[in-house]
Amino acid sequence: MKTFFNLPIMRGLRWQIFGTAAGGLLVAAIRALMGLEAFGPLLFTEPSWVVGALTGAIAFMFGVGALDDWLKMAAGEAVAEEHHDPPGWQKYFSVSYDHKVIGIQYTAASIILIGTGGLLALIFRTELSRAGLDFLSLQWYNTLMSLHGMIMIVSILVGIAGVMNYLVPMLLGARDMAFPRLNAFGFWVVVPASMLLLGSMALGGVDTGWTGYPPLSVRSPIGIQMFFVGVWVAGWSSILGSLNLLVTVLRLRARGMTSFKMPIFVWAAIAASIISLTATQLISLAFQMVVFERALGMPFFNPDLGGNPILFQHLFWFYSHPVVYVFVLPGLGIISELLPVFVRKPLFGYRWIAMSSLGIALVGFVVWAHHMFTSGMNEYLRVPFMYSTLLVAVPTGVKFFSWVATMWQGRIKVETPMLFVLGGIFVFLLGGLTGPPNATVSTDLHLHDTYFIVGHFHDTMFGGYVFPFFAALYYWFPKATGKRLNERLGKWHFWLMTPSVVGFTLLMMRIGLLGMRRRIADYDPALGFDFTHLLITIFGYLVFISVLIFLYNVYITIKRGEPATGNVWGSRSPEWQVPSPMPPHNYSAEMVVVGEPYDYGRPDAPPYVIFEKQESAQ
Amino acid sequence: MKQGLKVFLILAVLTAVEFAVALLVPSAFLLGLMATAKAGLVIYYYMHIYKLVAEEEITDRESYAYKEGTNRVGLWLFLLSDFFLFAGLLISRFNLLGFTRPHLNQTLGFAVTVMLLVSSYFMNRAETRFKEGDLAGFQANAWITLGLGLAFMLGVVAVEWPLAAAEGLTASGSAAGAIFYLMTGMHAFHVLTGLIFLAIVLRNARHGVFAEGKGWPVEAAAVYWHFVDVVWIFFYPALYLIGTLI
């Protein structure tokens, strides 16, 4: 127990509490000197909480030790190039610079957050399972619904970061990411951010939905400030993580790895990183403006004083639309990466897939206003944004054609990762096909803010992220641990999750078309949606149970799984050419690319990479 | 005449012309064009953006030179990200105010702009001296940069803000005031971080930390400092020159 409380993460959390108190008290003191109210009904006043949230997050970073080396550098002291992690499980709770440890930290954090977000959803889904308010207040319903959205978004960003961090240096043949300290910073900053998001529940909650639109968010309880600051802090992780990834790809590729010989997942990671590097700034700005409007009375979004609430939506969606491509592009990259392994055929149209990822990312920058067709923005913006949005279907279609052509006449090996790949393709297709009706102005005016959107969105997120994420977990679990997850439990997980997801999303779309409004806590029983809502709730529980099966699978595999240290899936990818799990700094010899990455089923093809032993790399 | 000085003189002339243009033909297009030209000069000659593509064949990835190149890519990507923040602020300003502008003290605005521009020149001189191995020259010029940067920041936060507030432009009074304080405040915050970074580099240089050609932090501080200047090159006309008075 004592070891547990002495772990760096616990020290960080203690520091966060002290930092919040210190920042809050400082502002309270200043306010007292200015003759203002020093304390409020929720202990501190709102400005105190905002400053406290920030100082708490900074204090966490000091406490956990993520800034140690930079402080030494600033003081002019020498900093060791090599960083030694504590042995065993403790390294996952301390600051480590090893990209594989950070990747696992990210992934574990993502699973914790996804479980939290899922639990919140189950609570309010239970409330919705029949008409009438049964056990939640309106405020609590809104809080749970809003936090479900934002916590899931953070969890997906963190999960993407986990997969990219773990894989990309190995796929490139690099020893580590380009900036290992920055990498650690990017992970650790997520922890105080998650605390802030969850902490908003204790400060009156959030009643705006995950979008936080003003003027509603200007009138929300103080909890919304924790929500905004939490997202702002988490944004650092996105920006710095994607920066690190881009530099790593640009500078640390193995010899012979030209741009069209990179593993296809790397292309997807590049495309996603371009978005999160740049667009994240705009949601930070939008949220900061609301924070300032609330705390200092700066009327950015108050039309009475010359403000414009539509401006918030423009800034917000400039990030929040492209970010869905940050979620799905790495997921689709995982699908493209795994398909050839399990069908034993080359990936069809490699260059087209690589370019389609970039294409989706770039077109994604000019589609944001399709979320605002009903907002009252200038009408002449509608049609251009409709067409730019429909354009996204073209590069996405390229990917589907490529997958189908890859599978065509292949010898498909149906193992758990492949099941999740196929499930992902199917569910994402459902999400993709229901997209154009939302992009088209005439139909969107009817569909906007209905359950149709919710169903569409959950299909894209499950198909584009959740299924590929689980495929990646099943596929690379032996790489990380040297043990293979149980196939039977994996199949249970898949066959329980897939029909449930398809079921609840299609039902959502159905009642959405019939006029069920999203985000509301109660509905008229005369609509006749009670039974459908009950089914949706049951499907939601089944998805949650399937994830519990997965967690149980992880637990028993780590405890008594069969060792699997070789090339479990018969992959050509470099990380599988060496025994699992990999040591720090990955390969003991220099990796050189000599062949094509996806020449499966061609006995005479040269290997993708060879390792030159004579060059003594460290 | 040295290149840094030449570039500075062109920048100075452009700034003066900009001011005159704003008085005579207040065209947002012309002012935007001139700001872009100024930014281009700073980005090319002071921030050496061309170093990003300079293909020097370094095979040893553990060498300082290769790592310096990696750091440079990282810094520029960070600036690209930051650029989106400031672009968002500029767009917000035009969304909220259109082609109108609040009443501000023109003399003061011009004065602080000149200070920041001159500080960029001295930053460039400091960097050049450092590359030549002239540590004393580096320190002298870096001190001047620090002084001018501090003067700029105080000029905005400690002089301009109270003056504007006294004339009725308060942060909570109107959207025009709100966006003015947010833009200048966000920029001043970046100036402050640049000053802190420069002060750390100056101190470490004095203690001989950057010996044997390991001078990346000096270049990083300089590039970041010029970036802050580039932002102001756009913010100054957007806040002080473009549009008709409200």
PDB file of N, CA, C and O in Angstrom, chain A residues 73-76 81 178-179 239 243 246-247 250-253 277-278 281-282 285 288-289 292 296-300 305-308 311 315, chain B residues 61 66-67 69-71 73-74 77-78 81-82 84-85 88-89 92 95-96 171-175 178-179 181-182 186 200 203-204 209:
ATOM      1  N   MET A  73      17.787  21.141 -17.727  1.00  0.00           N
ATOM      2  CA  MET A  73      18.355  21.778 -18.915  1.00  0.00           C
ATOM      3  C   MET A  73      18.324  23.289 -18.755  1.00  0.00           C
ATOM      4  O   MET A  73      19.283  23.980 -19.092  1.00  0.00           O
ATOM      5  N   ALA A  74      17.212  23.813 -18.251  1.00  0.00           N
ATOM      6  CA  ALA A  74      17.095  25.261 -18.094  1.00  0.00           C
ATOM      7  C   ALA A  74      18.110  25.764 -17.090  1.00  0.00           C
ATOM      8  O   ALA A  74      18.642  26.872 -17.224  1.00  0.00           O
ATOM      9  N   ALA A  75      18.414  24.931 -16.095  1.00  0.00           N
ATOM     10  CA  ALA A  75      19.412  25.341 -15.109  1.00  0.00           C
ATOM     11  C   ALA A  75      20.825  25.123 -15.623  1.00  0.00           C
ATOM     12  O   ALA A  75      21.794  25.405 -14.921  1.00  0.00           O
ATOM     13  N   GLY A  76      20.955  24.627 -16.857  1.00  0.00           N
ATOM     14  CA  GLY A  76      22.274  24.449 -17.444  1.00  0.00           C
ATOM     15  C   GLY A  76      22.974  23.183 -17.013  1.00  0.00           C
ATOM     16  O   GLY A  76      24.164  23.019 -17.248  1.00  0.00           O
ATOM     17  N   GLU A  81      21.283  11.022 -21.425  1.00  0.00           N
ATOM     18  CA  GLU A  81      20.570  10.625 -22.644  1.00  0.00           C
ATOM     19  C   GLU A  81      19.676   9.424 -22.373  1.00  0.00           C
ATOM     20  O   GLU A  81      18.592   9.317 -22.896  1.00  0.00           O
ATOM     21  N   ALA A 178      11.047  10.893 -31.788  1.00  0.00           N
ATOM     22  CA  ALA A 178      12.080  11.920 -31.946  1.00  0.00           C
ATOM     23  C   ALA A 178      12.327  12.664 -30.646  1.00  0.00           C
ATOM     24  O   ALA A 178      13.467  12.990 -30.316  1.00  0.00           O
ATOM     25  N   PHE A 179      11.266  12.946 -29.886  1.00  0.00           N
ATOM     26  CA  PHE A 179      11.407  13.703 -28.641  1.00  0.00           C
ATOM     27  C   PHE A 179      10.790  12.899 -27.488  1.00  0.00           C
ATOM     28  O   PHE A 179       9.623  13.083 -27.149  1.00  0.00           O
ATOM     29  N   ILE A 239      -1.641  18.124 -29.497  1.00  0.00           N
ATOM     30  CA  ILE A 239      -0.747  18.958 -30.304  1.00  0.00           C
ATOM     31  C   ILE A 239       0.680  18.422 -30.223  1.00  0.00           C
ATOM     32  O   ILE A 239       1.334  18.196 -31.245  1.00  0.00           O
ATOM     33  N   LEU A 243       2.868  16.489 -33.126  1.00  0.00           N
ATOM     34  CA  LEU A 243       4.132  17.106 -33.543  1.00  0.00           C
ATOM     35  C   LEU A 243       5.256  16.075 -33.487  1.00  0.00           C
ATOM     36  O   LEU A 243       6.023  15.897 -34.442  1.00  0.00           O
ATOM     37  N   LEU A 246       4.983  13.477 -36.286  1.00  0.00           N
ATOM     38  CA  LEU A 246       5.376  13.966 -37.610  1.00  0.00           C
ATOM     39  C   LEU A 246       6.894  14.068 -37.723  1.00  0.00           C
ATOM     40  O   LEU A 246       7.486  13.669 -38.729  1.00  0.00           O
ATOM     41  N   VAL A 247       7.534  14.598 -36.680  1.00  0.00           N
ATOM     42  CA  VAL A 247       8.994  14.721 -36.728  1.00  0.00           C
ATOM     43  C   VAL A 247       9.628  13.336 -36.801  1.00  0.00           C
ATOM     44  O   VAL A 247      10.585  13.120 -37.556  1.00  0.00           O
ATOM     45  N   LEU A 250       9.359  12.098 -40.281  1.00  0.00           N
ATOM     46  CA  LEU A 250      10.206  12.844 -41.212  1.00  0.00           C
ATOM     47  C   LEU A 250      11.685  12.532 -41.028  1.00  0.00           C
ATOM     48  O   LEU A 250      12.446  12.555 -41.991  1.00  0.00           O
ATOM     49  N   ARG A 251      12.108  12.244 -39.805  1.00  0.00           N
ATOM     50  CA  ARG A 251      13.543  12.200 -39.530  1.00  0.00           C
ATOM     51  C   ARG A 251      14.090  10.821 -39.201  1.00  0.00           C
ATOM     52  O   ARG A 251      15.290  10.623 -39.294  1.00  0.00           O
ATOM     53  N   LEU A 252      13.264   9.895 -38.769  1.00  0.00           N
ATOM     54  CA  LEU A 252      13.832   8.668 -38.198  1.00  0.00           C
ATOM     55  C   LEU A 252      13.425   7.396 -38.934  1.00  0.00           C
ATOM     56  O   LEU A 252      13.361   6.331 -38.340  1.00  0.00           O
ATOM     57  N   ARG A 253      13.147   7.497 -40.220  1.00  0.00           N
ATOM     58  CA  ARG A 253      12.811   6.276 -40.956  1.00  0.00           C
ATOM     59  C   ARG A 253      14.073   5.453 -41.225  1.00  0.00           C
ATOM     60  O   ARG A 253      15.169   5.988 -41.336  1.00  0.00           O
ATOM     61  N   LEU A 277      -2.359  18.539 -35.046  1.00  0.00           N
ATOM     62  CA  LEU A 277      -1.330  19.563 -34.793  1.00  0.00           C
ATOM     63  C   LEU A 277      -1.906  20.962 -34.959  1.00  0.00           C
ATOM     64  O   LEU A 277      -1.602  21.867 -34.189  1.00  0.00           O
ATOM     65  N   THR A 278      -2.726  21.158 -35.973  1.00  0.00           N
ATOM     66  CA  THR A 278      -3.130  22.516 -36.324  1.00  0.00           C
ATOM     67  C   THR A 278      -4.515  22.868 -35.789  1.00  0.00           C
ATOM     68  O   THR A 278      -4.687  23.881 -35.119  1.00  0.00           O
ATOM     69  N   GLN A 281      -5.823  23.986 -32.061  1.00  0.00           N
ATOM     70  CA  GLN A 281      -5.716  25.357 -31.551  1.00  0.00           C
ATOM     71  C   GLN A 281      -7.047  26.086 -31.594  1.00  0.00           C
ATOM     72  O   GLN A 281      -7.317  26.964 -30.780  1.00  0.00           O
ATOM     73  N   LEU A 282      -7.896  25.745 -32.557  1.00  0.00           N
ATOM     74  CA  LEU A 282      -9.128  26.502 -32.730  1.00  0.00           C
ATOM     75  C   LEU A 282     -10.163  26.152 -31.674  1.00  0.00           C
ATOM     76  O   LEU A 282     -10.885  27.026 -31.202  1.00  0.00           O
ATOM     77  N   LEU A 285      -9.054  27.851 -28.590  1.00  0.00           N
ATOM     78  CA  LEU A 285      -9.396  29.274 -28.632  1.00  0.00           C
ATOM     79  C   LEU A 285     -10.875  29.468 -28.318  1.00  0.00           C
ATOM     80  O   LEU A 285     -11.238  30.316 -27.491  1.00  0.00           O
ATOM     81  N   GLN A 288     -11.427  28.839 -24.676  1.00  0.00           N
ATOM     82  CA  GLN A 288     -10.853  29.921 -23.869  1.00  0.00           C
ATOM     83  C   GLN A 288     -11.756  31.142 -23.885  1.00  0.00           C
ATOM     84  O   GLN A 288     -11.914  31.832 -22.885  1.00  0.00           O
ATOM     85  N   MET A 289     -12.335  31.445 -25.047  1.00  0.00           N
ATOM     86  CA  MET A 289     -13.164  32.639 -25.140  1.00  0.00           C
ATOM     87  C   MET A 289     -14.382  32.515 -24.228  1.00  0.00           C
ATOM     88  O   MET A 289     -14.777  33.484 -23.589  1.00  0.00           O
ATOM     89  N   PHE A 292     -13.183  33.049 -20.680  1.00  0.00           N
ATOM     90  CA  PHE A 292     -12.991  34.473 -20.397  1.00  0.00           C
ATOM     91  C   PHE A 292     -14.330  35.204 -20.301  1.00  0.00           C
ATOM     92  O   PHE A 292     -14.487  36.103 -19.491  1.00  0.00           O
ATOM     93  N   LEU A 296     -14.369  36.748 -16.781  1.00  0.00           N
ATOM     94  CA  LEU A 296     -14.025  38.172 -16.812  1.00  0.00           C
ATOM     95  C   LEU A 296     -15.088  39.026 -17.477  1.00  0.00           C
ATOM     96  O   LEU A 296     -14.911  40.233 -17.615  1.00  0.00           O
ATOM     97  N   GLY A 297     -16.148  38.403 -17.932  1.00  0.00           N
ATOM     98  CA  GLY A 297     -17.223  39.180 -18.546  1.00  0.00           C
ATOM     99  C   GLY A 297     -16.896  39.696 -19.932  1.00  0.00           C
ATOM    100  O   GLY A 297     -17.508  40.659 -20.395  1.00  0.00           O
ATOM    101  N   MET A 298     -15.943  39.086 -20.632  1.00  0.00           N
ATOM    102  CA  MET A 298     -15.605  39.560 -21.983  1.00  0.00           C
ATOM    103  C   MET A 298     -16.671  39.049 -22.962  1.00  0.00           C
ATOM    104  O   MET A 298     -16.772  37.849 -23.199  1.00  0.00           O
ATOM    105  N   PRO A 299     -17.453  39.934 -23.571  1.00  0.00           N
ATOM    106  CA  PRO A 299     -18.683  39.490 -24.254  1.00  0.00           C
ATOM    107  C   PRO A 299     -18.475  39.023 -25.695  1.00  0.00           C
ATOM    108  O   PRO A 299     -19.096  39.547 -26.613  1.00  0.00           O
ATOM    109  N   PHE A 300     -17.626  38.036 -25.908  1.00  0.00           N
ATOM    110  CA  PHE A 300     -17.377  37.568 -27.282  1.00  0.00           C
ATOM    111  C   PHE A 300     -18.644  37.062 -27.948  1.00  0.00           C
ATOM    112  O   PHE A 300     -18.833  37.212 -29.147  1.00  0.00           O
ATOM    113  N   LEU A 305     -23.766  43.098 -26.759  1.00  0.00           N
ATOM    114  CA  LEU A 305     -22.569  43.940 -26.679  1.00  0.00           C
ATOM    115  C   LEU A 305     -21.685  43.746 -27.909  1.00  0.00           C
ATOM    116  O   LEU A 305     -20.474  43.917 -27.856  1.00  0.00           O
ATOM    117  N   GLY A 306     -22.273  43.339 -29.015  1.00  0.00           N
ATOM    118  CA  GLY A 306     -21.506  43.227 -30.250  1.00  0.00           C
ATOM    119  C   GLY A 306     -20.893  41.869 -30.483  1.00  0.00           C
ATOM    120  O   GLY A 306     -20.159  41.678 -31.444  1.00  0.00           O
ATOM    121  N   GLY A 307     -21.171  40.899 -29.592  1.00  0.00           N
ATOM    122  CA  GLY A 307     -20.617  39.563 -29.784  1.00  0.00           C
ATOM    123  C   GLY A 307     -21.418  38.749 -30.791  1.00  0.00           C
ATOM    124  O   GLY A 307     -22.445  39.195 -31.295  1.00  0.00           O
ATOM    125  N   ASN A 308     -20.920  37.550 -31.089  1.00  0.00           N
ATOM    126  CA  ASN A 308     -21.557  36.732 -32.113  1.00  0.00           C
ATOM    127  C   ASN A 308     -21.469  35.256 -31.729  1.00  0.00           C
ATOM    128  O   ASN A 308     -20.398  34.657 -31.824  1.00  0.00           O
ATOM    129  N   LEU A 311     -19.877  32.702 -34.107  1.00  0.00           N
ATOM    130  CA  LEU A 311     -18.413  32.621 -34.185  1.00  0.00           C
ATOM    131  C   LEU A 311     -17.900  31.416 -33.409  1.00  0.00           C
ATOM    132  O   LEU A 311     -17.002  30.711 -33.867  1.00  0.00           O
ATOM    133  N   LEU A 315     -15.487  28.390 -34.900  1.00  0.00           N
ATOM    134  CA  LEU A 315     -14.195  28.004 -34.329  1.00  0.00           C
ATOM    135  C   LEU A 315     -14.254  26.568 -33.809  1.00  0.00           C
ATOM    136  O   LEU A 315     -13.322  25.777 -34.004  1.00  0.00           O
TER     137      LEU A 315
ATOM    138  N   ARG B  61      22.939   9.371 -37.051  1.00  0.00           N
ATOM    139  CA  ARG B  61      21.730   9.936 -36.447  1.00  0.00           C
ATOM    140  C   ARG B  61      21.927  10.320 -34.989  1.00  0.00           C
ATOM    141  O   ARG B  61      21.079  10.963 -34.408  1.00  0.00           O
ATOM    142  N   TYR B  66      22.632  16.146 -36.690  1.00  0.00           N
ATOM    143  CA  TYR B  66      21.373  15.525 -37.123  1.00  0.00           C
ATOM    144  C   TYR B  66      20.252  15.840 -36.135  1.00  0.00           C
ATOM    145  O   TYR B  66      19.134  16.157 -36.522  1.00  0.00           O
ATOM    146  N   LYS B  67      20.595  15.777 -34.845  1.00  0.00           N
ATOM    147  CA  LYS B  67      19.568  16.065 -33.835  1.00  0.00           C
ATOM    148  C   LYS B  67      19.119  17.519 -33.917  1.00  0.00           C
ATOM    149  O   LYS B  67      17.941  17.828 -33.679  1.00  0.00           O
ATOM    150  N   GLY B  69      18.906  19.236 -36.642  1.00  0.00           N
ATOM    151  CA  GLY B  69      17.946  19.275 -37.747  1.00  0.00           C
ATOM    152  C   GLY B  69      16.576  18.773 -37.311  1.00  0.00           C
ATOM    153  O   GLY B  69      15.545  19.347 -37.662  1.00  0.00           O
ATOM    154  N   THR B  70      16.577  17.693 -36.503  1.00  0.00           N
ATOM    155  CA  THR B  70      15.312  17.155 -35.997  1.00  0.00           C
ATOM    156  C   THR B  70      14.610  18.180 -35.118  1.00  0.00           C
ATOM    157  O   THR B  70      13.406  18.410 -35.235  1.00  0.00           O
ATOM    158  N   ASN B  71      15.385  18.811 -34.229  1.00  0.00           N
ATOM    159  CA  ASN B  71      14.797  19.828 -33.352  1.00  0.00           C
ATOM    160  C   ASN B  71      14.203  20.965 -34.166  1.00  0.00           C
ATOM    161  O   ASN B  71      13.153  21.508 -33.819  1.00  0.00           O
ATOM    162  N   VAL B  73      12.913  20.892 -37.190  1.00  0.00           N
ATOM    163  CA  VAL B  73      11.608  20.500 -37.741  1.00  0.00           C
ATOM    164  C   VAL B  73      10.544  20.582 -36.652  1.00  0.00           C
ATOM    165  O   VAL B  73       9.436  21.089 -36.865  1.00  0.00           O
ATOM    166  N   GLY B  74      10.901  20.104 -35.452  1.00  0.00           N
ATOM    167  CA  GLY B  74       9.945  20.141 -34.350  1.00  0.00           C
ATOM    168  C   GLY B  74       9.527  21.556 -34.016  1.00  0.00           C
ATOM    169  O   GLY B  74       8.338  21.851 -33.854  1.00  0.00           O
ATOM    170  N   LEU B  77       7.191  22.982 -36.632  1.00  0.00           N
ATOM    171  CA  LEU B  77       5.836  22.425 -36.542  1.00  0.00           C
ATOM    172  C   LEU B  77       5.084  23.056 -35.378  1.00  0.00           C
ATOM    173  O   LEU B  77       3.881  23.311 -35.460  1.00  0.00           O
ATOM    174  N   PHE B  78       5.801  23.327 -34.296  1.00  0.00           N
ATOM    175  CA  PHE B  78       5.160  23.997 -33.162  1.00  0.00           C
ATOM    176  C   PHE B  78       4.688  25.392 -33.583  1.00  0.00           C
ATOM    177  O   PHE B  78       3.578  25.812 -33.256  1.00  0.00           O
ATOM    178  N   SER B  81       1.587  25.174 -35.546  1.00  0.00           N
ATOM    179  CA  SER B  81       0.430  24.981 -34.686  1.00  0.00           C
ATOM    180  C   SER B  81       0.017  26.307 -34.059  1.00  0.00           C
ATOM    181  O   SER B  81      -1.159  26.677 -34.058  1.00  0.00           O
ATOM    182  N   ASP B  82       0.995  27.038 -33.533  1.00  0.00           N
ATOM    183  CA  ASP B  82       0.735  28.328 -32.911  1.00  0.00           C
ATOM    184  C   ASP B  82       0.142  29.316 -33.916  1.00  0.00           C
ATOM    185  O   ASP B  82      -0.703  30.135 -33.573  1.00  0.00           O
ATOM    186  N   PHE B  84      -1.937  28.723 -36.129  1.00  0.00           N
ATOM    187  CA  PHE B  84      -3.388  28.524 -36.221  1.00  0.00           C
ATOM    188  C   PHE B  84      -4.121  29.236 -35.088  1.00  0.00           C
ATOM    189  O   PHE B  84      -5.240  29.715 -35.279  1.00  0.00           O
ATOM    190  N   LEU B  85      -3.491  29.302 -33.922  1.00  0.00           N
ATOM    191  CA  LEU B  85      -4.109  30.039 -32.822  1.00  0.00           C
ATOM    192  C   LEU B  85      -4.254  31.513 -33.191  1.00  0.00           C
ATOM    193  O   LEU B  85      -5.327  32.106 -33.052  1.00  0.00           O
ATOM    194  N   GLY B  88      -6.721  32.141 -35.873  1.00  0.00           N
ATOM    195  CA  GLY B  88      -8.068  32.074 -35.313  1.00  0.00           C
ATOM    196  C   GLY B  88      -8.444  33.385 -34.650  1.00  0.00           C
ATOM    197  O   GLY B  88      -9.574  33.868 -34.780  1.00  0.00           O
ATOM    198  N   LEU B  89      -7.485  33.998 -33.948  1.00  0.00           N
ATOM    199  CA  LEU B  89      -7.757  35.286 -33.304  1.00  0.00           C
ATOM    200  C   LEU B  89      -8.034  36.361 -34.350  1.00  0.00           C
ATOM    201  O   LEU B  89      -8.945  37.176 -34.195  1.00  0.00           O
ATOM    202  N   SER B  92     -11.417  35.841 -35.766  1.00  0.00           N
ATOM    203  CA  SER B  92     -12.436  36.257 -34.803  1.00  0.00           C
ATOM    204  C   SER B  92     -12.576  37.770 -34.802  1.00  0.00           C
ATOM    205  O   SER B  92     -13.683  38.306 -34.727  1.00  0.00           O
ATOM    206  N   ASN B  95     -14.482  38.698 -37.805  1.00  0.00           N
ATOM    207  CA  ASN B  95     -15.869  38.246 -37.680  1.00  0.00           C
ATOM    208  C   ASN B  95     -16.662  39.178 -36.765  1.00  0.00           C
ATOM    209  O   ASN B  95     -17.806  39.524 -37.049  1.00  0.00           O
ATOM    210  N   LEU B  96     -16.041  39.603 -35.664  1.00  0.00           N
ATOM    211  CA  LEU B  96     -16.778  40.402 -34.685  1.00  0.00           C
ATOM    212  C   LEU B  96     -16.879  41.865 -35.099  1.00  0.00           C
ATOM    213  O   LEU B  96     -17.908  42.498 -34.918  1.00  0.00           O
ATOM    214  N   ALA B 171     -12.600  45.461 -21.305  1.00  0.00           N
ATOM    215  CA  ALA B 171     -12.728  44.061 -21.715  1.00  0.00           C
ATOM    216  C   ALA B 171     -14.164  43.582 -21.622  1.00  0.00           C
ATOM    217  O   ALA B 171     -14.596  42.741 -22.406  1.00  0.00           O
ATOM    218  N   SER B 172     -14.903  44.094 -20.652  1.00  0.00           N
ATOM    219  CA  SER B 172     -16.261  43.585 -20.461  1.00  0.00           C
ATOM    220  C   SER B 172     -17.312  44.496 -21.085  1.00  0.00           C
ATOM    221  O   SER B 172     -18.489  44.162 -21.069  1.00  0.00           O
ATOM    222  N   GLY B 173     -16.874  45.608 -21.662  1.00  0.00           N
ATOM    223  CA  GLY B 173     -17.854  46.570 -22.148  1.00  0.00           C
ATOM    224  C   GLY B 173     -18.414  46.253 -23.520  1.00  0.00           C
ATOM    225  O   GLY B 173     -19.577  46.506 -23.807  1.00  0.00           O
ATOM    226  N   SER B 174     -17.568  45.691 -24.385  1.00  0.00           N
ATOM    227  CA  SER B 174     -18.016  45.420 -25.749  1.00  0.00           C
ATOM    228  C   SER B 174     -17.179  44.295 -26.335  1.00  0.00           C
ATOM    229  O   SER B 174     -16.092  43.992 -25.832  1.00  0.00           O
ATOM    230  N   ALA B 175     -17.705  43.698 -27.418  1.00  0.00           N
ATOM    231  CA  ALA B 175     -16.941  42.644 -28.076  1.00  0.00           C
ATOM    232  C   ALA B 175     -15.640  43.204 -28.654  1.00  0.00           C
ATOM    233  O   ALA B 175     -14.622  42.517 -28.695  1.00  0.00           O
ATOM    234  N   ALA B 178     -13.247  43.213 -25.891  1.00  0.00           N
ATOM    235  CA  ALA B 178     -12.890  41.839 -25.527  1.00  0.00           C
ATOM    236  C   ALA B 178     -11.847  41.277 -26.493  1.00  0.00           C
ATOM    237  O   ALA B 178     -10.825  40.721 -26.077  1.00  0.00           O
ATOM    238  N   ILE B 179     -12.082  41.463 -27.795  1.00  0.00           N
ATOM    239  CA  ILE B 179     -11.152  40.860 -28.757  1.00  0.00           C
ATOM    240  C   ILE B 179      -9.827  41.616 -28.747  1.00  0.00           C
ATOM    241  O   ILE B 179      -8.762  41.022 -28.910  1.00  0.00           O
ATOM    242  N   TYR B 181      -8.382  42.981 -26.069  1.00  0.00           N
ATOM    243  CA  TYR B 181      -7.581  42.519 -24.931  1.00  0.00           C
ATOM    244  C   TYR B 181      -7.152  41.071 -25.120  1.00  0.00           C
ATOM    245  O   TYR B 181      -6.057  40.684 -24.697  1.00  0.00           O
ATOM    246  N   LEU B 182      -7.979  40.261 -25.748  1.00  0.00           N
ATOM    247  CA  LEU B 182      -7.589  38.869 -25.945  1.00  0.00           C
ATOM    248  C   LEU B 182      -6.403  38.776 -26.911  1.00  0.00           C
ATOM    249  O   LEU B 182      -5.439  38.054 -26.653  1.00  0.00           O
ATOM    250  N   MET B 186      -2.904  37.623 -25.521  1.00  0.00           N
ATOM    251  CA  MET B 186      -2.332  36.357 -25.983  1.00  0.00           C
ATOM    252  C   MET B 186      -0.948  36.600 -26.586  1.00  0.00           C
ATOM    253  O   MET B 186      -0.020  35.818 -26.368  1.00  0.00           O
ATOM    254  N   ILE B 200      16.886  32.497 -20.136  1.00  0.00           N
ATOM    255  CA  ILE B 200      17.526  31.221 -19.764  1.00  0.00           C
ATOM    256  C   ILE B 200      18.713  30.943 -20.686  1.00  0.00           C
ATOM    257  O   ILE B 200      19.809  30.567 -20.242  1.00  0.00           O
ATOM    258  N   ARG B 203      21.632  33.228 -19.852  1.00  0.00           N
ATOM    259  CA  ARG B 203      22.316  32.797 -18.632  1.00  0.00           C
ATOM    260  C   ARG B 203      23.188  31.567 -18.908  1.00  0.00           C
ATOM    261  O   ARG B 203      24.353  31.518 -18.512  1.00  0.00           O
ATOM    262  N   ASN B 204      22.619  30.587 -19.617  1.00  0.00           N
ATOM    263  CA  ASN B 204      23.375  29.367 -19.884  1.00  0.00           C
ATOM    264  C   ASN B 204      24.557  29.640 -20.799  1.00  0.00           C
ATOM    265  O   ASN B 204      25.604  29.003 -20.669  1.00  0.00           O
ATOM    266  N   VAL B 209      27.465  26.770 -21.355  1.00  0.00           N
ATOM    267  CA  VAL B 209      26.778  25.501 -21.589  1.00  0.00           C
ATOM    268  C   VAL B 209      26.791  25.131 -23.078  1.00  0.00           C
ATOM    269  O   VAL B 209      26.797  23.963 -23.438  1.00  0.00           O
TER     270      VAL B 209
END
